[in-house]
């Protein structure tokens, strides 16, 4: 395909190989004149914003182009996978701009979790990552929760300046933008596009009525999240869509939990104790003895242990993480999949795909 073929709406190189990437058009449309990509088509005709994946480097280049412009940042994060959806290097680039953290998917957390504690927990983690946000707003874009509060916070903090909304893929940023447009303006055909130097994609801008704009930026791919190593069908299984029902397992030393066929969790030492699993309700958990785990994983991948749904799982690319839980209660994070809450005194080994981050954090509970 010629590199000269570009979308007349956003300038992205047209391609028909990957619907999640910039410039996608169906094969049948490639030979037409004045082709616009699927994203621009949905935007133009339905005011519907679809996320397009960018690498961190692409995104940071784009954000650098905004560095000299006045405005505030709304950083959408996934409350279910906070560090996994954190944009490394954002603080350095935004400089002195105000940052509001919109913590999305609050509807997925079990109702037993205190929302005030969640806000304090987010502020604490953000501070550890070098960011001191002006405010943290808990929202659910999918369930329309907290949208008015977020709009009020934006209006209070922006001081007549433009607003830039940033986030990684799968945090629900596009759903949020659509809700913000619906709630704040309530009319169709308000979206335009603006091209910034150094960007392949245009930014989508929504007029705020006083000569300023709210800009949506493309979502960044976080290569360390499990969501990038499963098929579209498997993504529907591992991405929670409703309130998580915690699953509690009482384990003895030498027992193993399989989270589907993607992750193996070996309980090594610490006496009999509970492991509380917060993952998609649709993802099957299987318990076995650690001594049998290797054989079971090899034999039952794609059968008892799914996803993945076939036997091409690359066992050579699995990495072992040895974690010692020392600080009261901690969460074992498997980025893009969920977390397991464990009390202090446990030693646990987690086997996960090579690129996927696995680590301990202070418990959200």
XYZ file of C-alpha atoms in Angstrom:
365
model
C 0.000 0.000 0.000
C 1.392 3.401 -0.932
C 2.420 5.696 1.873
C 0.963 8.557 -0.168
C -2.588 7.458 0.618
C -3.672 9.497 3.615
C -6.973 10.209 5.344
C -8.264 13.609 4.206
C -9.708 14.102 7.698
C -6.722 13.486 9.978
C -3.723 12.872 7.719
C -3.083 9.336 8.987
C -1.677 6.829 6.476
C -4.583 4.697 5.270
C -4.442 0.958 6.033
C -6.894 -1.930 6.183
C -4.877 -4.325 8.361
C -5.647 -3.246 11.937
C -8.913 -1.600 13.006
C -7.364 -0.444 16.299
C -4.702 1.657 14.597
C -4.758 5.074 12.954
C -5.967 5.376 9.365
C -8.061 2.188 9.270
C -10.525 1.821 6.381
C -12.204 -1.336 5.054
C -10.331 -2.813 2.080
C -13.292 -2.008 -0.191
C -12.917 1.736 0.462
C -9.206 2.024 -0.258
C -9.573 2.791 -3.962
C -12.200 5.507 -3.576
C -11.401 9.189 -3.941
C -11.166 11.442 -0.884
C -11.171 8.557 1.595
C -11.594 9.268 5.294
C -10.638 6.699 7.925
C -13.175 4.885 10.070
C -12.375 7.058 13.088
C -12.977 10.309 11.175
C -16.140 8.843 9.622
C -17.588 7.981 13.038
C -16.559 11.380 14.324
C -18.045 13.303 11.398
C -21.360 11.469 11.165
C -22.031 10.346 14.735
C -19.956 12.631 16.991
C -18.479 9.376 18.224
C -14.862 9.360 19.310
C -12.924 6.122 19.001
C -9.544 5.640 20.597
C -6.581 5.064 18.323
C -3.541 3.401 19.823
C -0.253 5.291 19.953
C 3.094 4.204 21.312
C 4.416 6.105 24.317
C 7.058 7.728 22.096
C 4.435 8.947 19.586
C 2.311 10.288 22.394
C 5.127 12.068 24.214
C 6.216 13.662 20.926
C 2.672 14.902 20.466
C 2.406 16.136 24.032
C 5.726 17.937 23.692
C 4.125 19.916 20.871
C 1.554 21.113 23.416
C 4.189 22.020 25.983
C 4.185 25.734 25.216
C 0.411 26.065 25.142
C -1.646 27.248 28.075
C -4.101 24.754 29.514
C -4.839 22.137 32.129
C -4.527 18.343 31.897
C -7.256 15.836 32.738
C -5.468 12.503 33.103
C -7.906 9.575 32.893
C -6.645 6.571 34.851
C -8.124 3.127 35.492
C -8.860 2.807 39.214
C -8.726 -0.965 38.757
C -5.198 -0.827 37.276
C -3.761 2.464 38.552
C -0.040 2.015 37.862
C -0.729 0.080 34.657
C -2.605 3.063 33.246
C -0.120 5.660 34.530
C 1.722 7.640 31.830
C 5.422 7.652 32.630
C 7.050 10.990 31.881
C 3.782 12.929 31.943
C 4.821 15.145 34.860
C 8.035 16.171 33.117
C 6.136 17.206 29.988
C 3.150 18.969 31.536
C 5.508 21.067 33.662
C 3.532 23.581 35.680
C 0.171 22.785 34.116
C -2.536 21.812 36.579
C -3.482 18.116 36.514
C -6.855 16.630 37.456
C -6.939 12.852 37.888
C -10.207 11.325 36.638
C -10.209 7.842 38.179
C -12.478 5.840 35.892
C -14.262 2.470 36.353
C -15.151 3.126 40.003
C -18.255 0.977 39.346
C -16.019 -2.109 39.064
C -14.746 -1.902 42.652
C -16.774 -3.873 45.179
C -19.175 -1.668 47.142
C -17.438 -2.679 50.380
C -14.460 -0.483 49.397
C -14.723 2.987 50.946
C -14.660 5.676 48.216
C -13.002 8.321 50.439
C -10.206 5.870 51.162
C -9.853 5.209 47.427
C -9.357 8.958 46.799
C -6.687 9.174 49.512
C -5.052 5.997 48.191
C -4.879 7.488 44.650
C -3.392 10.754 45.945
C -0.790 8.778 47.895
C 0.221 6.664 44.864
C 0.277 9.743 42.593
C 2.577 11.509 45.046
C 4.912 8.489 45.050
C 4.982 8.741 41.243
C 5.926 12.428 41.433
C 2.518 13.974 40.677
C 0.505 16.269 42.945
C -2.907 16.579 41.269
C -5.183 19.543 41.920
C -7.993 17.089 42.539
C -9.018 13.447 42.178
C -12.519 12.731 40.849
C -13.925 9.191 40.982
C -16.016 8.486 37.896
C -17.646 5.762 35.850
C -17.920 6.896 32.236
C -19.852 3.736 31.357
C -22.403 4.211 34.179
C -22.546 8.046 34.044
C -21.239 8.438 37.603
C -19.243 11.499 38.654
C -19.443 13.223 35.249
C -21.056 16.402 36.609
C -18.521 16.579 39.431
C -15.686 16.217 36.913
C -17.120 19.003 34.741
C -17.447 21.260 37.791
C -13.850 20.492 38.803
C -12.582 21.224 35.274
C -14.465 24.531 35.186
C -13.147 25.510 38.609
C -9.521 24.702 37.816
C -9.134 25.719 34.175
C -9.366 29.455 34.747
C -10.499 30.154 31.177
C -7.778 27.937 29.647
C -7.923 25.011 27.235
C -8.317 21.465 28.577
C -6.285 18.458 27.358
C -7.630 14.984 28.125
C -4.966 12.257 28.146
C -4.904 8.563 28.991
C -3.751 5.101 27.976
C -5.763 2.637 25.901
C -8.583 0.722 27.632
C -9.100 3.321 30.393
C -12.446 4.404 28.904
C -11.258 7.832 27.772
C -13.306 7.908 24.567
C -16.463 6.922 26.444
C -15.764 9.738 28.894
C -15.210 12.313 26.134
C -18.515 11.342 24.536
C -20.270 11.739 27.904
C -18.610 15.126 28.522
C -19.755 16.393 25.118
C -23.271 15.119 25.724
C -23.441 16.613 29.217
C -21.691 19.940 28.707
C -22.904 20.949 25.253
C -25.833 18.692 24.453
C -25.836 19.333 20.728
C -24.537 17.615 17.633
C -21.799 18.643 15.182
C -19.727 20.475 17.785
C -16.507 18.526 17.271
C -13.799 19.842 14.992
C -10.213 18.683 14.492
C -7.008 20.645 14.916
C -3.625 19.634 13.576
C -0.589 20.203 15.771
C 3.020 20.153 14.593
C 4.770 16.824 15.075
C 1.587 14.757 15.222
C 0.314 12.203 12.729
C -3.181 12.366 14.120
C -5.160 15.502 14.622
C -6.382 16.262 18.096
C -10.123 16.378 18.454
C -11.339 19.620 19.949
C -14.671 20.470 21.505
C -15.531 24.181 21.823
C -16.234 25.235 25.405
C -18.156 28.324 24.319
C -15.717 31.025 25.418
C -13.098 30.719 22.700
C -11.349 27.846 24.476
C -11.415 24.129 23.720
C -11.349 20.677 25.276
C -8.859 18.529 23.345
C -8.987 14.754 23.193
C -5.640 13.041 22.598
C -5.147 9.486 21.257
C -4.735 6.693 23.809
C -1.240 5.384 24.497
C -0.378 1.707 24.287
C 1.085 0.388 27.551
C 3.105 -2.632 26.452
C 3.286 -3.991 30.016
C -0.473 -4.679 30.255
C -1.980 -8.125 29.714
C -4.646 -6.569 27.475
C -2.133 -6.362 24.609
C -1.349 -10.107 24.624
C -4.822 -11.556 24.157
C -7.245 -11.747 21.240
C -10.288 -9.468 20.960
C -12.553 -12.282 22.190
C -10.256 -12.985 25.153
C -10.163 -9.266 25.942
C -13.929 -9.421 26.538
C -13.309 -12.138 29.144
C -10.471 -10.449 31.055
C -11.791 -6.837 30.958
C -14.386 -6.542 33.750
C -17.677 -4.933 32.769
C -19.552 -5.104 36.068
C -18.812 -4.900 39.787
C -16.042 -7.337 40.708
C -17.108 -10.157 43.016
C -13.982 -10.876 45.101
C -13.083 -14.578 45.131
C -11.394 -15.733 48.322
C -9.232 -18.871 48.407
C -7.855 -20.443 51.581
C -4.514 -21.892 50.528
C -1.917 -24.118 52.133
C 1.737 -23.849 51.193
C 2.416 -25.698 47.947
C -0.909 -24.839 46.324
C -1.412 -22.967 43.046
C -4.097 -20.802 41.488
C -4.398 -20.522 37.709
C -6.035 -17.304 36.442
C -7.358 -18.782 33.232
C -4.306 -20.099 31.391
C -2.582 -16.712 31.384
C -1.126 -16.500 34.893
C -0.028 -19.045 37.491
C 0.167 -18.066 41.188
C 2.147 -20.400 43.490
C 1.722 -19.996 47.254
C 5.202 -20.851 48.563
C 5.242 -20.097 52.303
C 3.468 -18.300 55.135
C 1.196 -20.924 56.667
C -2.462 -21.412 55.754
C -3.922 -18.094 54.589
C -6.396 -16.450 52.229
C -5.707 -14.986 48.805
C -8.465 -12.599 47.754
C -8.712 -12.337 43.952
C -10.065 -9.220 42.226
C -10.286 -10.106 38.548
C -13.039 -10.236 35.908
C -15.970 -12.343 37.074
C -15.827 -14.132 33.706
C -12.234 -15.328 34.134
C -12.047 -18.864 35.501
C -9.791 -19.573 38.519
C -8.531 -23.132 38.991
C -6.807 -24.460 42.135
C -4.315 -27.328 42.167
C -1.183 -28.567 43.951
C 1.976 -26.740 42.877
C 3.705 -30.069 42.282
C 1.187 -30.773 39.493
C 1.037 -27.226 38.096
C 3.643 -27.516 35.313
C 2.049 -30.626 33.847
C -1.501 -29.253 34.182
C -0.591 -25.973 32.473
C 1.040 -27.776 29.533
C -1.773 -30.318 29.107
C -4.820 -28.148 29.794
C -3.919 -24.860 28.081
C -6.832 -24.001 25.805
C -9.003 -26.666 27.489
C -9.573 -26.375 31.244
C -7.319 -23.301 31.367
C -8.636 -20.510 29.125
C -7.942 -17.906 27.932
C -5.805 -18.310 25.906
C -8.131 -20.339 23.765
C -5.502 -22.310 21.837
C -2.332 -24.255 22.558
C 0.093 -21.746 21.006
C 0.789 -20.130 24.408
C 4.535 -19.385 24.551
C 5.772 -21.082 27.727
C 9.343 -20.029 26.929
C 8.270 -16.386 27.285
C 6.831 -16.813 30.787
C 8.651 -14.935 33.557
C 8.685 -15.863 37.259
C 8.242 -13.122 39.878
C 9.034 -13.932 43.534
C 7.134 -11.595 45.861
C 7.464 -11.310 49.661
C 4.502 -9.572 51.269
C 6.000 -7.642 54.173
C 3.884 -4.543 54.699
C 0.558 -5.337 56.446
C -1.828 -6.065 53.586
C -0.628 -5.684 49.974
C -2.018 -6.172 46.482
C -0.194 -8.316 43.950
C -0.803 -6.512 40.678
C -0.904 -8.315 37.340
C -1.036 -5.333 34.997
C -4.118 -5.274 32.802
C -5.665 -8.307 34.508
C -6.381 -7.482 38.166
C -4.940 -7.973 41.642
C -4.743 -10.401 44.559
C -4.829 -9.083 48.138
C -2.585 -10.883 50.639
C -1.689 -10.298 54.303
C 1.942 -9.811 55.396
C 4.152 -12.872 55.822
C 3.465 -14.620 52.518
C 5.956 -15.565 49.818
C 4.303 -15.994 46.438
C 5.621 -16.784 42.967
C 3.725 -15.445 39.972
C 4.325 -16.770 36.448
C 3.096 -14.399 33.708
C 3.936 -13.492 30.089
C 7.382 -11.900 29.806
C 6.217 -8.360 29.006
C 3.459 -8.134 31.635
C 4.303 -6.202 34.818
C 3.800 -7.995 38.157
C 4.502 -6.140 41.419
C 3.329 -5.308 44.950
C 1.532 -2.128 46.002
C -0.208 -0.883 49.171
C -3.623 -2.512 49.284
C -6.611 -0.564 47.971
C -8.517 -2.224 50.851
